Coordinates of C-alpha atoms (C1' of nucleotides) in Angstrom, one line a residue:
Chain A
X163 CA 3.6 9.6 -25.1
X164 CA 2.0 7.0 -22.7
X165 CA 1.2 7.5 -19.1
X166 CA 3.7 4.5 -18.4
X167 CA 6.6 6.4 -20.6
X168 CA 6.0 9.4 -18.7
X169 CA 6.3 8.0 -15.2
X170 CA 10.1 6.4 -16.4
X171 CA 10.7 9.7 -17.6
X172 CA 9.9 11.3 -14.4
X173 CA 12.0 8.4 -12.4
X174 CA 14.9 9.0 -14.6
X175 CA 14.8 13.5 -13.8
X176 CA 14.2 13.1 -10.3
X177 CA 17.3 10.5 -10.2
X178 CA 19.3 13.1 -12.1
X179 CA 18.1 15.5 -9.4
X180 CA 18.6 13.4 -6.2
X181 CA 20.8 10.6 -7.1
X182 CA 21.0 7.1 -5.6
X183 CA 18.4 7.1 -2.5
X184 CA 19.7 4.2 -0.8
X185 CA 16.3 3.3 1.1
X186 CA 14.7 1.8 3.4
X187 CA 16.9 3.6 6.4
X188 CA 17.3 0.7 8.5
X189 CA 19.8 -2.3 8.9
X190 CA 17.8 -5.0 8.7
X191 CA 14.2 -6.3 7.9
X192 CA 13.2 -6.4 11.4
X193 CA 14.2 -2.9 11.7
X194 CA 12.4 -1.7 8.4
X195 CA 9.2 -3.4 9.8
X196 CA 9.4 -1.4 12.8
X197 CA 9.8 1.7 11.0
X198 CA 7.1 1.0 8.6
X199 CA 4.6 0.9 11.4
X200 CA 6.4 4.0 13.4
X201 CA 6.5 6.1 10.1
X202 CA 2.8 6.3 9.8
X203 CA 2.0 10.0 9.6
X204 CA 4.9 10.8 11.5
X205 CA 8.4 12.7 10.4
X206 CA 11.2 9.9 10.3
X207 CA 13.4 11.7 12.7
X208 CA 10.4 10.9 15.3
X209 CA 10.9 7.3 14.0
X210 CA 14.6 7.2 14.4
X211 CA 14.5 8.6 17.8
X212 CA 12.1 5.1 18.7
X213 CA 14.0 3.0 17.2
X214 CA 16.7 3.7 19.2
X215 CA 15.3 4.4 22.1
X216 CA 14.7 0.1 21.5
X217 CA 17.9 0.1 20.9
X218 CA 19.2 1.4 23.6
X219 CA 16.7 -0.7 26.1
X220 CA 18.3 -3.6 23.8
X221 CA 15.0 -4.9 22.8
X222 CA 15.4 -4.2 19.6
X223 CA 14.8 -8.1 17.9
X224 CA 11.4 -9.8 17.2
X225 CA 11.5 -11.7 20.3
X226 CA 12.0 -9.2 22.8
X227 CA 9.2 -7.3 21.6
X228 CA 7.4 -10.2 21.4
X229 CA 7.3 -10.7 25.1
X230 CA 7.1 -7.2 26.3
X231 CA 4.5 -5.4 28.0
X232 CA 2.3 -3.5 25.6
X233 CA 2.9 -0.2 28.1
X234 CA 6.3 -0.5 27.8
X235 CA 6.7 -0.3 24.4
X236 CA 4.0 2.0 24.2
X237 CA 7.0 4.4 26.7
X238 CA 9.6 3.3 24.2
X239 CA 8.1 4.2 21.3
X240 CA 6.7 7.2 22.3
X241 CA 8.3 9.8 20.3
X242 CA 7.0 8.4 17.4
X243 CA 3.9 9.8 18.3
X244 CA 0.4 8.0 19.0
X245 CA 2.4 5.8 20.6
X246 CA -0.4 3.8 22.6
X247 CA -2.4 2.6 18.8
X248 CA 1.3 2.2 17.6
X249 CA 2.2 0.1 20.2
X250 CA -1.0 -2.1 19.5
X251 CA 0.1 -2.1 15.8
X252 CA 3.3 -3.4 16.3
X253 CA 2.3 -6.2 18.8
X254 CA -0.7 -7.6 16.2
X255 CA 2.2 -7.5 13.4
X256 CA 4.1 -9.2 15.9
X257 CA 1.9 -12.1 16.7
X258 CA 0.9 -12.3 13.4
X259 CA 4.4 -13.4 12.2
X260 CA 4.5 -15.4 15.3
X261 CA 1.5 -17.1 14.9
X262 CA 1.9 -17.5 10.8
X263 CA 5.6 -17.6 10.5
X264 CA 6.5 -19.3 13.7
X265 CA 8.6 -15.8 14.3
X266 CA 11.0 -15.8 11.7
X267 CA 10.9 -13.2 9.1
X268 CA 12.6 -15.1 6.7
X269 CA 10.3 -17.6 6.7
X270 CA 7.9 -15.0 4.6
X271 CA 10.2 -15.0 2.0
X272 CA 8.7 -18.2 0.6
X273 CA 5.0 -16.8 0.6
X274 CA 3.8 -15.8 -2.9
X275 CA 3.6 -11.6 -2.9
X276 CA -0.1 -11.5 -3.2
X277 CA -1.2 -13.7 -0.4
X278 CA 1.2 -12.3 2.0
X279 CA 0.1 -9.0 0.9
X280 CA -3.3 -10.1 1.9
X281 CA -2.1 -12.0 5.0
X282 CA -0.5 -8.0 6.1
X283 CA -3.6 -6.3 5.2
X284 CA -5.7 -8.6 7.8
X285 CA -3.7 -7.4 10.4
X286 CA -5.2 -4.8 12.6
X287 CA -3.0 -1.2 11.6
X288 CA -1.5 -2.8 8.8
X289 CA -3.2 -0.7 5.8
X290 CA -1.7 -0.7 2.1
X291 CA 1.1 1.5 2.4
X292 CA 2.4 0.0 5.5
X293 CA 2.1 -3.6 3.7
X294 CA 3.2 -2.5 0.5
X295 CA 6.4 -0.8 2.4
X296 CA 6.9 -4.2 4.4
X297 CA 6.8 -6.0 1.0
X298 CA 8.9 -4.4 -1.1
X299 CA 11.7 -2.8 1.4
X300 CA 11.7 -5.5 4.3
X301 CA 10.8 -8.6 2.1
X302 CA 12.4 -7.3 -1.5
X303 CA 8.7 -8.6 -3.0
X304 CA 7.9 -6.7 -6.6
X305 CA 5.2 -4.0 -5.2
X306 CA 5.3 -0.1 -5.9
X307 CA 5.0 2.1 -2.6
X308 CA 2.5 4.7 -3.1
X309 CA 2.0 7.6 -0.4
X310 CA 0.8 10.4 0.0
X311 CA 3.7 12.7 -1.7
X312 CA 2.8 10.2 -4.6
X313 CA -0.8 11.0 -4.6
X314 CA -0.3 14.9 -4.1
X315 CA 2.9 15.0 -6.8
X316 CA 0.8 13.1 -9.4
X317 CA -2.0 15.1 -9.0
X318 CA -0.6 18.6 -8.6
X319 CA 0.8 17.6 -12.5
X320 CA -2.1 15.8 -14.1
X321 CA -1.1 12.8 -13.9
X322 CA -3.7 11.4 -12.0
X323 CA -7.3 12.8 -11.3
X324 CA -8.5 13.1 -7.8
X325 CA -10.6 10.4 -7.7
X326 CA -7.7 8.1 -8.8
X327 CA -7.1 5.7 -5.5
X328 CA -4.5 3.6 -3.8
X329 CA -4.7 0.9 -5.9
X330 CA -4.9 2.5 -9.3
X331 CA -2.2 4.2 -8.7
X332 CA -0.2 1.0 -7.8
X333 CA -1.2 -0.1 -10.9
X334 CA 0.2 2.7 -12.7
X335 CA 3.5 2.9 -11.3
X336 CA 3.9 -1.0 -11.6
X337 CA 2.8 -1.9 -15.3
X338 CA 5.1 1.6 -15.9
X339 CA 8.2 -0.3 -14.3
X340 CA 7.5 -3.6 -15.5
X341 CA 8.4 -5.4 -12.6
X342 CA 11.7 -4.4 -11.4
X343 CA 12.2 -4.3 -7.8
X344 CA 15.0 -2.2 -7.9
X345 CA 12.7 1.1 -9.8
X346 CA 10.1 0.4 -7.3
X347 CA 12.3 0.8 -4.7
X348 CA 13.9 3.7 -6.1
X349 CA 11.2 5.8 -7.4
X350 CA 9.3 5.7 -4.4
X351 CA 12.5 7.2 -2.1
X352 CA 13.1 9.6 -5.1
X353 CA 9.2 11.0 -4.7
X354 CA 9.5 11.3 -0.8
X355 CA 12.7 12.8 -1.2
X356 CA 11.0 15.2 -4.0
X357 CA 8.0 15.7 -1.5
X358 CA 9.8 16.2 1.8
X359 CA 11.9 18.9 0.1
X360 CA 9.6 21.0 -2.3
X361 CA 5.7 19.5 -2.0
X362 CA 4.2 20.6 1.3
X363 CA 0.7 19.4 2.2
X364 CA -1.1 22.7 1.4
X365 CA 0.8 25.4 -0.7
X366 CA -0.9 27.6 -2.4
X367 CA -1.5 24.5 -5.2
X368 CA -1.6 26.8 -8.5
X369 CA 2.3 26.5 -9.4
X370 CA 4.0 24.2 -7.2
X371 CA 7.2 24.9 -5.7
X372 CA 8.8 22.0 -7.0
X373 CA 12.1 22.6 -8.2
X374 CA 12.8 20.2 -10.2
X375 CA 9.2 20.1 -11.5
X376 CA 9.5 22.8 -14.1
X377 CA 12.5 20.6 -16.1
X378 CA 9.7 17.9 -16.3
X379 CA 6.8 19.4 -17.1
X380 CA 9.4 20.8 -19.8
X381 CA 10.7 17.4 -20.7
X382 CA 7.5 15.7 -19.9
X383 CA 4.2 16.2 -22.6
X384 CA 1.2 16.5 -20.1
Chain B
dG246 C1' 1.3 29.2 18.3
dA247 C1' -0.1 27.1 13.9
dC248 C1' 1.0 23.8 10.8
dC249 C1' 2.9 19.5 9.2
dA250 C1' 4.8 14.7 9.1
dG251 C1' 6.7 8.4 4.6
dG252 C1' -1.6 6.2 7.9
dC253 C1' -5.1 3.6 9.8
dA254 C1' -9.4 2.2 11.9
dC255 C1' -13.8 3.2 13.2
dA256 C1' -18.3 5.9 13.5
dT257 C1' -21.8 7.9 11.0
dC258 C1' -24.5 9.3 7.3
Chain C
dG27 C1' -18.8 4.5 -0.5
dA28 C1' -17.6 8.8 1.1
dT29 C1' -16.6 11.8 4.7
dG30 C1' -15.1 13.0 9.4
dT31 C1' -12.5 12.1 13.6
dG32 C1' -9.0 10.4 17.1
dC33 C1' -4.5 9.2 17.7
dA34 C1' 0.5 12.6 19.7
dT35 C1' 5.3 13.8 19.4
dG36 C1' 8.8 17.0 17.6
dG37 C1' 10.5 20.3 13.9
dT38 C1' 9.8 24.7 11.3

DNA sequence: GACCAGGCACATC
DNA sequence: GATGTGCATGGT
């Protein structure tokens, strides 16, 4: 069994498991921007509580945000957490689409994936997941999320070494998928999902507590 | 009270 | 290039 099979096979027990993920949480593309840069080692619930604390201040569009004062964002934001460097991130994402995109998101539509990935990644605070989760959730662009749940589920069952990096791993999961937006975009909600509930950061790692683990490694020839 | 959460940039070796 | 550190709130 290839690598590649195996990672469909995973996708296809953990959507038996967890069903239909329905992601990215957020209405719009402006709003999944947002979170992107909010959710950066942060719980989402932190996230949510920002977002609508903009919401509620009813500066919650790309021009508003645009204009204000770095400090008061910085207020909005703040139970997000490090809420002064996020603030800073979102106002060079900001004025990067401003000055690239003359403001208007949908205006990135039209860029090729792999420039615009490399436009995002020249942005100060923008790193590859935060890009890669602008791309493929805000922008619908063909590129697999990976995380850290993705790095410590994948490792914790041989399926990568510990030397494998970000962009191997991408690699992986997209040559796997062949592709299709809508597996990228499910697969990675199905392992954060899979992580948030079972695969904390430092368990005693010899038999992980994943549930639904077990049926895979059963199903699954590692 | 300790530990963790859907990272990233920067300093230092 | 790898390794360490600051950033910070809120839930368990």
């Amino acid at each position: 069994m290839t690598t590649a099979d195996k990672i469909r096979q995973i996708y296809q027990l953990l959507l038996d498991a967890f069903g239909d993920q329905k992601w990215w949480p957020g209405e719009s593309r402006f709003e999944v921007i947002v979170g992107a840069v909010l959710t950066q080692n942060t719980n989402w619930k932190n996230v949510e509580k920002a977002i609508e604390n903009l919401k509620k201040a009813g500066v919650f569009d790309i021009g508003a945000l645009h204009k204000m004062q770095i400090s008061y964002l910085a207020e909005l934001i703040r139970p997000a957490g490090y809420y002064n460097i996020k603030a800073k991130r979102l106002k060079n994402l900001i004025d990067f689409i401003y000055q690239r995109y003359d403001g208007d998101i949908e205006d990135m539509l039209n860029q090729g994936t792999e420039s615009l990935r490399q436009e995002l990644l020249e942005v100060n605070g923008i790193g590859r997941e935060t890009a890669d989760s602008i791309l493929l959730y805000a922008l619908d662009k063909p590129v697999f999320v990976v995380d850290a749940y993705t790095f410590r589920i994948l490792y914790r069952h041989n399926i990568i070494d510990a030397d494998c990096d970000y962009e191997m791993v991408r690699e992986l999961f997209q040559s796997s998928l062949d592709g299709d937006i809508r597996l990228y975009n499910q697969l990675h909600a199905l392992i954060v999902q899979t992580g948030k509930n079972f695969c904390k950061a430092k368990p005693a790692c010899n038999g992980c507590p994943l549930d639904c683990m077990p049926k895979i490694s059963e199903l699954v020839d590692f």
